[in-house]
Amino acid sequence: MLLAVCYLRTAKSLEPKAIKMLTKRIVPCLDIKNGRTVKGVNFVNLIDAGDPVVLAKQYAELGADELVFLDIAATLENRGTTLDMVLKVAEQVNIPFTVGGGISSVEHVDALLKCGADKVSINSSAVKRPELVSELADKFGSQCVVVAIDAKQIDGEWFVHLAGGTIPTDIKLFDWAKEVEERGAGEILFTSMNHDGTKAGFANEALAHLSELLNIPIIASGGAGTIQHFADTFIDGKSDAALAASVFHFGEIPILELKQALKEQNIPVRL
Amino acid sequence: MIHKNKIHNSEQPSSFGGVGGGLVIIDYGAGNIKSIQFAFKRLGVDAVLSNNIDEIKAADKVIFPGVGEASSAMKMLQESGLDKVIPTLAQPVLGICLGMQLMCNSSEEGNTKGLGIFDVDVKKFSNAVKVPQMGWNVIYNLESELFAGIKEKEFMYLVHSFYAEECAESIATTDYEIEYASALKKGNFYGVQFHPEKSSKSGEQILKNFLNI
């Protein structure tokens, strides 16, 4: 909206102005299983690439604006392991982080926040019981409630999917997004299943529509492949933050280089 | 001006200041205080979490945190009697985020009467911008020893829907549709809207500066 006037795509030759505004966020996402990072991570010489704390510190050093930890195999049994990991990350990492995966109760969120998580992300559990969004916002404040939405575009219409995208529903993306905002979500993490894993760019049309429809920040997820994809989602997709995993983990896009390139396109970033 | 570093850099965290109350983080049930405690631990300082009035009064320095909703946080302060104690503290006190907002005259959030330490009101951001403001923005017009070694337009991490208006007690400004006070100071009382404990190395520098006041 207001920010858009500052994105002078044609003014590349001009020196970027000194930033005096909220910046766009770059958010690496780490998949966690039993307290360890799973997807191969290969961007620097790490002693232990499976240690989420080591990785998180590295990302903080490299200029990530915040981090998301996604517990991809969350069960009641390994909840303690994840809490222990959250505590260790909070002890050692000096940027904000969100924890998601298998969160369905106020008590669980309470435990995660007490271990030092800044935000939690809920997904399927919110669809199953939308009151959860309101309960979390009332008890802990909207600022720590991220609602993650996985959706797939079918014949021009976006439908919400559950359980990591495996279960389709007849819930429409924009209706659901509006409802969670009204219930007190502080932020939306939107993953386009049509774009996820393609490395062909983010779902900018849907993202821009979300940004126009809602008045809370939107994190774009799914489709990052090149630096220009990030620029596009901030400009065309009006996204407030962009999340990616493999392009960062495998060093295909170094974060510093990405932010410098964005700055050259007059996109406000923290450098 | 660079202040003399008084912080211990030993491997083991130590309570700074020797004899007396050390650093106390007021624990009244509002917010992510663990992160603040950890941030000080990274600086080699053990902070005590407490809602005990005697312990808070005896501290060398006090952190007044807060995340969440203003009226319910204020209620928690009143229930423990801390609303009467905090304004009488004579040692350096640092309010963070909602803590800073509660130190003001009033907040539009839940129509809350504040502690009245800072002579300014807290208002809600307009709908012309996304609310909450979430992420990294810059602080400028820096005017305090709290910002020793911090450059103008340094990035800080902010998450908030309400803001303190620019005023005589402002020691830092941030721009989010309007320019507002992102830090305040009056005598021994300091308040910051941003989260120094989550603002990377620059945030840690501000916490260090507070310890050195």
mmCIF file of N, CA and C in Angstrom, chain A residues 1-2 18-23 25 61 65-66 87 90-97 113-119 140-141 143 186-187 211 214-218 238 240 269-271, chain B residues 32 34-35 38-39 41-42 67-69 72 126-138 140 151 153 155-160 175-177 179 196-201 204:
data_model
loop_
_atom_site.group_PDB
_atom_site.id
_atom_site.type_symbol
_atom_site.label_atom_id
_atom_site.label_comp_id
_atom_site.label_asym_id
_atom_site.label_seq_id
_atom_site.Cartn_x
_atom_site.Cartn_y
_atom_site.Cartn_z
ATOM 1 N N MET A 1 0.839 -1.200 0.000
ATOM 2 C CA MET A 1 0.000 0.000 0.000
ATOM 3 C C MET A 1 0.878 1.255 0.000
ATOM 4 N N LEU A 2 1.073 1.817 1.197
ATOM 5 C CA LEU A 2 1.913 3.013 1.282
ATOM 6 C C LEU A 2 3.340 2.722 0.841
ATOM 7 N N ALA A 18 18.399 6.070 2.126
ATOM 8 C CA ALA A 18 18.569 5.531 3.461
ATOM 9 C C ALA A 18 17.189 5.106 3.969
ATOM 10 N N ILE A 19 17.145 3.901 4.495
ATOM 11 C CA ILE A 19 15.858 3.350 4.890
ATOM 12 C C ILE A 19 15.348 4.005 6.168
ATOM 13 N N LYS A 20 14.107 4.388 6.139
ATOM 14 C CA LYS A 20 13.455 4.899 7.348
ATOM 15 C C LYS A 20 12.061 4.308 7.393
ATOM 16 N N MET A 21 12.009 3.009 7.262
ATOM 17 C CA MET A 21 10.714 2.338 7.216
ATOM 18 C C MET A 21 10.873 0.881 7.617
ATOM 19 N N LEU A 22 9.719 0.248 7.832
ATOM 20 C CA LEU A 22 9.729 -1.181 8.136
ATOM 21 C C LEU A 22 10.296 -1.934 6.933
ATOM 22 N N THR A 23 11.199 -2.879 7.200
ATOM 23 C CA THR A 23 11.850 -3.589 6.100
ATOM 24 C C THR A 23 11.146 -4.918 5.806
ATOM 25 N N ARG A 25 11.157 -8.869 5.335
ATOM 26 C CA ARG A 25 11.905 -9.894 6.078
ATOM 27 C C ARG A 25 12.253 -11.118 5.242
ATOM 28 N N GLU A 61 23.771 -14.846 11.987
ATOM 29 C CA GLU A 61 25.015 -14.164 11.605
ATOM 30 C C GLU A 61 24.975 -13.709 10.141
ATOM 31 N N ASP A 65 16.368 -12.432 8.971
ATOM 32 C CA ASP A 65 15.631 -11.511 9.829
ATOM 33 C C ASP A 65 14.853 -12.235 10.916
ATOM 34 N N GLU A 66 14.422 -13.415 10.625
ATOM 35 C CA GLU A 66 13.861 -14.284 11.640
ATOM 36 C C GLU A 66 13.876 -15.697 11.110
ATOM 37 N N LEU A 87 14.230 -24.231 23.790
ATOM 38 C CA LEU A 87 14.952 -23.604 24.902
ATOM 39 C C LEU A 87 16.401 -23.300 24.503
ATOM 40 N N ALA A 90 16.506 -20.431 21.976
ATOM 41 C CA ALA A 90 16.236 -19.146 22.644
ATOM 42 C C ALA A 90 17.449 -18.680 23.450
ATOM 43 N N GLU A 91 18.165 -19.630 24.028
ATOM 44 C CA GLU A 91 19.355 -19.292 24.815
ATOM 45 C C GLU A 91 20.428 -18.643 23.968
ATOM 46 N N GLN A 92 20.543 -19.124 22.715
ATOM 47 C CA GLN A 92 21.734 -18.753 21.944
ATOM 48 C C GLN A 92 21.504 -17.869 20.727
ATOM 49 N N VAL A 93 20.256 -17.703 20.326
ATOM 50 C CA VAL A 93 20.002 -16.974 19.083
ATOM 51 C C VAL A 93 19.386 -15.612 19.388
ATOM 52 N N ASN A 94 19.928 -14.551 18.760
ATOM 53 C CA ASN A 94 19.491 -13.199 19.121
ATOM 54 C C ASN A 94 18.560 -12.552 18.089
ATOM 55 N N ILE A 95 17.867 -13.376 17.306
ATOM 56 C CA ILE A 95 16.811 -12.865 16.424
ATOM 57 C C ILE A 95 15.529 -13.662 16.719
ATOM 58 N N PRO A 96 14.372 -13.144 16.309
ATOM 59 C CA PRO A 96 13.119 -13.816 16.639
ATOM 60 C C PRO A 96 12.933 -15.133 15.885
ATOM 61 N N PHE A 97 12.192 -16.041 16.502
ATOM 62 C CA PHE A 97 11.878 -17.284 15.785
ATOM 63 C C PHE A 97 10.477 -17.800 16.118
ATOM 64 N N LEU A 113 6.129 -20.908 24.440
ATOM 65 C CA LEU A 113 6.472 -19.507 24.696
ATOM 66 C C LEU A 113 7.334 -19.397 25.952
ATOM 67 N N LYS A 114 7.028 -20.220 26.947
ATOM 68 C CA LYS A 114 7.833 -20.183 28.179
ATOM 69 C C LYS A 114 9.259 -20.655 27.924
ATOM 70 N N CYS A 115 9.446 -21.494 26.913
ATOM 71 C CA CYS A 115 10.801 -21.932 26.551
ATOM 72 C C CYS A 115 11.526 -20.870 25.717
ATOM 73 N N GLY A 116 10.813 -19.818 25.314
ATOM 74 C CA GLY A 116 11.478 -18.723 24.622
ATOM 75 C C GLY A 116 11.117 -18.543 23.159
ATOM 76 N N ALA A 117 10.155 -19.324 22.651
ATOM 77 C CA ALA A 117 9.699 -19.086 21.270
ATOM 78 C C ALA A 117 9.016 -17.720 21.223
ATOM 79 N N ASP A 118 9.233 -16.975 20.139
ATOM 80 C CA ASP A 118 8.601 -15.657 20.029
ATOM 81 C C ASP A 118 7.197 -15.766 19.473
ATOM 82 N N LYS A 119 7.025 -16.701 18.532
ATOM 83 C CA LYS A 119 5.720 -16.882 17.915
ATOM 84 C C LYS A 119 5.484 -18.372 17.718
ATOM 85 N N PHE A 140 -2.309 -14.895 24.775
ATOM 86 C CA PHE A 140 -0.892 -14.550 24.594
ATOM 87 C C PHE A 140 -0.673 -13.300 23.748
ATOM 88 N N GLY A 141 -1.737 -12.804 23.123
ATOM 89 C CA GLY A 141 -1.594 -11.631 22.255
ATOM 90 C C GLY A 141 -1.435 -12.050 20.802
ATOM 91 N N GLN A 143 0.361 -10.883 18.571
ATOM 92 C CA GLN A 143 1.724 -10.785 18.031
ATOM 93 C C GLN A 143 2.437 -12.127 17.954
ATOM 94 N N GLY A 186 -2.016 -12.727 14.212
ATOM 95 C CA GLY A 186 -1.141 -11.570 14.065
ATOM 96 C C GLY A 186 -0.426 -11.559 12.734
ATOM 97 N N GLU A 187 -0.464 -12.699 12.044
ATOM 98 C CA GLU A 187 0.304 -12.841 10.810
ATOM 99 C C GLU A 187 -0.179 -14.085 10.072
ATOM 100 N N SER A 211 -2.900 -9.489 0.795
ATOM 101 C CA SER A 211 -2.420 -8.229 1.374
ATOM 102 C C SER A 211 -3.454 -7.124 1.263
ATOM 103 N N LEU A 214 -6.480 -8.149 3.775
ATOM 104 C CA LEU A 214 -6.210 -8.181 5.212
ATOM 105 C C LEU A 214 -5.327 -7.018 5.633
ATOM 106 N N ASN A 215 -5.331 -6.748 6.948
ATOM 107 C CA ASN A 215 -4.467 -5.685 7.461
ATOM 108 C C ASN A 215 -3.393 -6.211 8.418
ATOM 109 N N ILE A 216 -3.049 -7.506 8.265
ATOM 110 C CA ILE A 216 -1.959 -8.078 9.060
ATOM 111 C C ILE A 216 -0.856 -8.523 8.099
ATOM 112 N N PRO A 217 0.379 -8.670 8.603
ATOM 113 C CA PRO A 217 1.480 -9.055 7.708
ATOM 114 C C PRO A 217 1.279 -10.439 7.082
ATOM 115 N N ILE A 218 1.772 -10.575 5.845
ATOM 116 C CA ILE A 218 1.682 -11.839 5.105
ATOM 117 C C ILE A 218 3.095 -12.332 4.781
ATOM 118 N N LYS A 238 3.230 -8.007 -2.910
ATOM 119 C CA LYS A 238 3.010 -7.154 -1.740
ATOM 120 C C LYS A 238 3.273 -7.887 -0.424
ATOM 121 N N ASP A 240 5.048 -9.174 3.016
ATOM 122 C CA ASP A 240 5.824 -8.488 4.052
ATOM 123 C C ASP A 240 7.092 -9.261 4.391
ATOM 124 N N VAL A 269 15.351 -3.409 3.009
ATOM 125 C CA VAL A 269 15.804 -4.596 3.742
ATOM 126 C C VAL A 269 16.787 -4.164 4.820
ATOM 127 N N ARG A 270 16.961 -5.012 5.808
ATOM 128 C CA ARG A 270 17.931 -4.750 6.876
ATOM 129 C C ARG A 270 19.290 -5.250 6.404
ATOM 130 N N LEU A 271 20.232 -4.331 6.261
ATOM 131 C CA LEU A 271 21.578 -4.724 5.828
ATOM 132 C C LEU A 271 22.618 -4.123 6.756
ATOM 133 N N ASN B 32 7.226 -12.764 27.275
ATOM 134 C CA ASN B 32 8.336 -13.649 26.989
ATOM 135 C C ASN B 32 9.591 -13.199 27.730
ATOM 136 N N LYS B 34 11.728 -15.039 29.305
ATOM 137 C CA LYS B 34 12.855 -15.958 29.152
ATOM 138 C C LYS B 34 13.872 -15.391 28.149
ATOM 139 N N SER B 35 13.366 -14.817 27.061
ATOM 140 C CA SER B 35 14.262 -14.277 26.029
ATOM 141 C C SER B 35 15.141 -13.168 26.590
ATOM 142 N N PHE B 38 17.762 -14.750 28.818
ATOM 143 C CA PHE B 38 18.794 -15.386 27.988
ATOM 144 C C PHE B 38 19.718 -14.340 27.365
ATOM 145 N N ALA B 39 19.147 -13.215 26.931
ATOM 146 C CA ALA B 39 19.977 -12.185 26.296
ATOM 147 C C ALA B 39 21.021 -11.674 27.282
ATOM 148 N N LYS B 41 22.153 -13.377 29.800
ATOM 149 C CA LYS B 41 23.067 -14.499 30.039
ATOM 150 C C LYS B 41 24.152 -14.533 28.957
ATOM 151 N N ARG B 42 23.738 -14.213 27.713
ATOM 152 C CA ARG B 42 24.734 -14.168 26.626
ATOM 153 C C ARG B 42 25.755 -13.065 26.871
ATOM 154 N N VAL B 67 4.565 -8.310 27.202
ATOM 155 C CA VAL B 67 4.067 -8.645 25.880
ATOM 156 C C VAL B 67 2.610 -9.001 26.103
ATOM 157 N N GLY B 68 1.746 -8.635 25.201
ATOM 158 C CA GLY B 68 0.346 -8.990 25.370
ATOM 159 C C GLY B 68 -0.544 -7.773 25.361
ATOM 160 N N GLU B 69 -1.606 -7.818 26.140
ATOM 161 C CA GLU B 69 -2.629 -6.779 26.086
ATOM 162 C C GLU B 69 -2.492 -5.865 27.299
ATOM 163 N N SER B 72 -5.036 -6.086 30.636
ATOM 164 C CA SER B 72 -4.852 -7.282 31.478
ATOM 165 C C SER B 72 -3.473 -7.274 32.146
ATOM 166 N N SER B 126 -2.936 3.577 12.681
ATOM 167 C CA SER B 126 -4.121 3.665 11.827
ATOM 168 C C SER B 126 -4.142 2.480 10.860
ATOM 169 N N ASN B 127 -5.266 2.320 10.192
ATOM 170 C CA ASN B 127 -5.402 1.220 9.249
ATOM 171 C C ASN B 127 -4.693 1.460 7.921
ATOM 172 N N ALA B 128 -4.006 2.600 7.815
ATOM 173 C CA ALA B 128 -3.249 2.865 6.590
ATOM 174 C C ALA B 128 -2.027 1.953 6.496
ATOM 175 N N VAL B 129 -1.662 1.347 7.620
ATOM 176 C CA VAL B 129 -0.527 0.415 7.636
ATOM 177 C C VAL B 129 -1.001 -0.907 8.223
ATOM 178 N N LYS B 130 -0.192 -1.949 7.981
ATOM 179 C CA LYS B 130 -0.533 -3.245 8.564
ATOM 180 C C LYS B 130 -0.275 -3.209 10.057
ATOM 181 N N VAL B 131 -1.197 -3.762 10.808
ATOM 182 C CA VAL B 131 -1.083 -3.777 12.257
ATOM 183 C C VAL B 131 -1.229 -5.223 12.734
ATOM 184 N N PRO B 132 -0.297 -5.740 13.560
ATOM 185 C CA PRO B 132 0.850 -5.065 14.154
ATOM 186 C C PRO B 132 1.962 -4.708 13.154
ATOM 187 N N GLN B 133 2.752 -3.681 13.532
ATOM 188 C CA GLN B 133 4.030 -3.505 12.850
ATOM 189 C C GLN B 133 4.871 -4.678 13.315
ATOM 190 N N MET B 134 5.354 -5.467 12.384
ATOM 191 C CA MET B 134 6.134 -6.629 12.768
ATOM 192 C C MET B 134 7.388 -6.709 11.933
ATOM 193 N N GLY B 135 8.542 -6.615 12.586
ATOM 194 C CA GLY B 135 9.787 -6.751 11.851
ATOM 195 C C GLY B 135 10.816 -5.715 12.250
ATOM 196 N N TRP B 136 11.746 -5.463 11.310
ATOM 197 C CA TRP B 136 12.893 -4.600 11.593
ATOM 198 C C TRP B 136 12.675 -3.219 10.995
ATOM 199 N N ASN B 137 12.750 -2.216 11.865
ATOM 200 C CA ASN B 137 12.679 -0.829 11.429
ATOM 201 C C ASN B 137 13.828 -0.094 12.108
ATOM 202 N N VAL B 138 14.058 1.161 11.727
ATOM 203 C CA VAL B 138 15.223 1.867 12.274
ATOM 204 C C VAL B 138 14.820 2.845 13.375
ATOM 205 N N TYR B 140 16.119 6.511 15.157
ATOM 206 C CA TYR B 140 16.961 7.679 14.888
ATOM 207 C C TYR B 140 16.614 8.805 15.861
ATOM 208 N N LYS B 151 24.588 3.501 15.981
ATOM 209 C CA LYS B 151 24.538 4.546 14.966
ATOM 210 C C LYS B 151 23.087 4.969 14.685
ATOM 211 N N LYS B 153 19.783 5.468 12.742
ATOM 212 C CA LYS B 153 19.120 4.556 11.807
ATOM 213 C C LYS B 153 19.619 3.117 11.943
ATOM 214 N N PHE B 155 18.984 -0.739 12.943
ATOM 215 C CA PHE B 155 17.793 -1.583 12.882
ATOM 216 C C PHE B 155 17.478 -2.226 14.226
ATOM 217 N N MET B 156 16.209 -2.230 14.571
ATOM 218 C CA MET B 156 15.740 -2.907 15.779
ATOM 219 C C MET B 156 14.507 -3.726 15.412
ATOM 220 N N TYR B 157 14.256 -4.777 16.178
ATOM 221 C CA TYR B 157 13.093 -5.623 15.929
ATOM 222 C C TYR B 157 11.903 -5.135 16.758
ATOM 223 N N LEU B 158 10.790 -4.906 16.071
ATOM 224 C CA LEU B 158 9.588 -4.379 16.725
ATOM 225 C C LEU B 158 8.372 -5.249 16.421
ATOM 226 N N VAL B 159 7.513 -5.401 17.401
ATOM 227 C CA VAL B 159 6.221 -6.049 17.202
ATOM 228 C C VAL B 159 5.221 -5.303 18.068
ATOM 229 N N HIS B 160 4.401 -4.452 17.449
ATOM 230 C CA HIS B 160 3.423 -3.718 18.268
ATOM 231 C C HIS B 160 2.333 -3.089 17.417
ATOM 232 N N ASP B 175 9.681 5.547 12.322
ATOM 233 C CA ASP B 175 8.667 5.985 11.376
ATOM 234 C C ASP B 175 7.880 4.774 10.865
ATOM 235 N N TYR B 176 6.605 4.749 11.192
ATOM 236 C CA TYR B 176 5.717 3.725 10.626
ATOM 237 C C TYR B 176 4.409 4.442 10.305
ATOM 238 N N GLU B 177 4.326 5.001 9.138
ATOM 239 C CA GLU B 177 3.247 5.882 8.703
ATOM 240 C C GLU B 177 3.350 7.231 9.412
ATOM 241 N N GLU B 179 5.755 9.384 12.601
ATOM 242 C CA GLU B 179 6.941 9.296 13.452
ATOM 243 C C GLU B 179 6.472 9.230 14.912
ATOM 244 N N PRO B 196 15.254 -5.215 22.389
ATOM 245 C CA PRO B 196 16.711 -5.312 22.288
ATOM 246 C C PRO B 196 17.186 -6.763 22.389
ATOM 247 N N GLU B 197 16.423 -7.568 23.138
ATOM 248 C CA GLU B 197 16.821 -8.976 23.331
ATOM 249 C C GLU B 197 16.674 -9.800 22.056
ATOM 250 N N LYS B 198 15.992 -9.227 21.030
ATOM 251 C CA LYS B 198 15.791 -9.945 19.778
ATOM 252 C C LYS B 198 16.382 -9.166 18.603
ATOM 253 N N SER B 199 17.153 -8.117 18.907
ATOM 254 C CA SER B 199 17.636 -7.229 17.859
ATOM 255 C C SER B 199 19.118 -7.413 17.584
ATOM 256 N N SER B 200 19.516 -8.683 17.504
ATOM 257 C CA SER B 200 20.862 -9.020 17.085
ATOM 258 C C SER B 200 21.921 -8.315 17.941
ATOM 259 N N LYS B 201 23.064 -8.000 17.342
ATOM 260 C CA LYS B 201 24.175 -7.445 18.118
ATOM 261 C C LYS B 201 23.889 -6.030 18.618
ATOM 262 N N GLU B 204 21.912 -6.158 21.718
ATOM 263 C CA GLU B 204 22.757 -6.563 22.848
ATOM 264 C C GLU B 204 23.590 -5.393 23.357
#
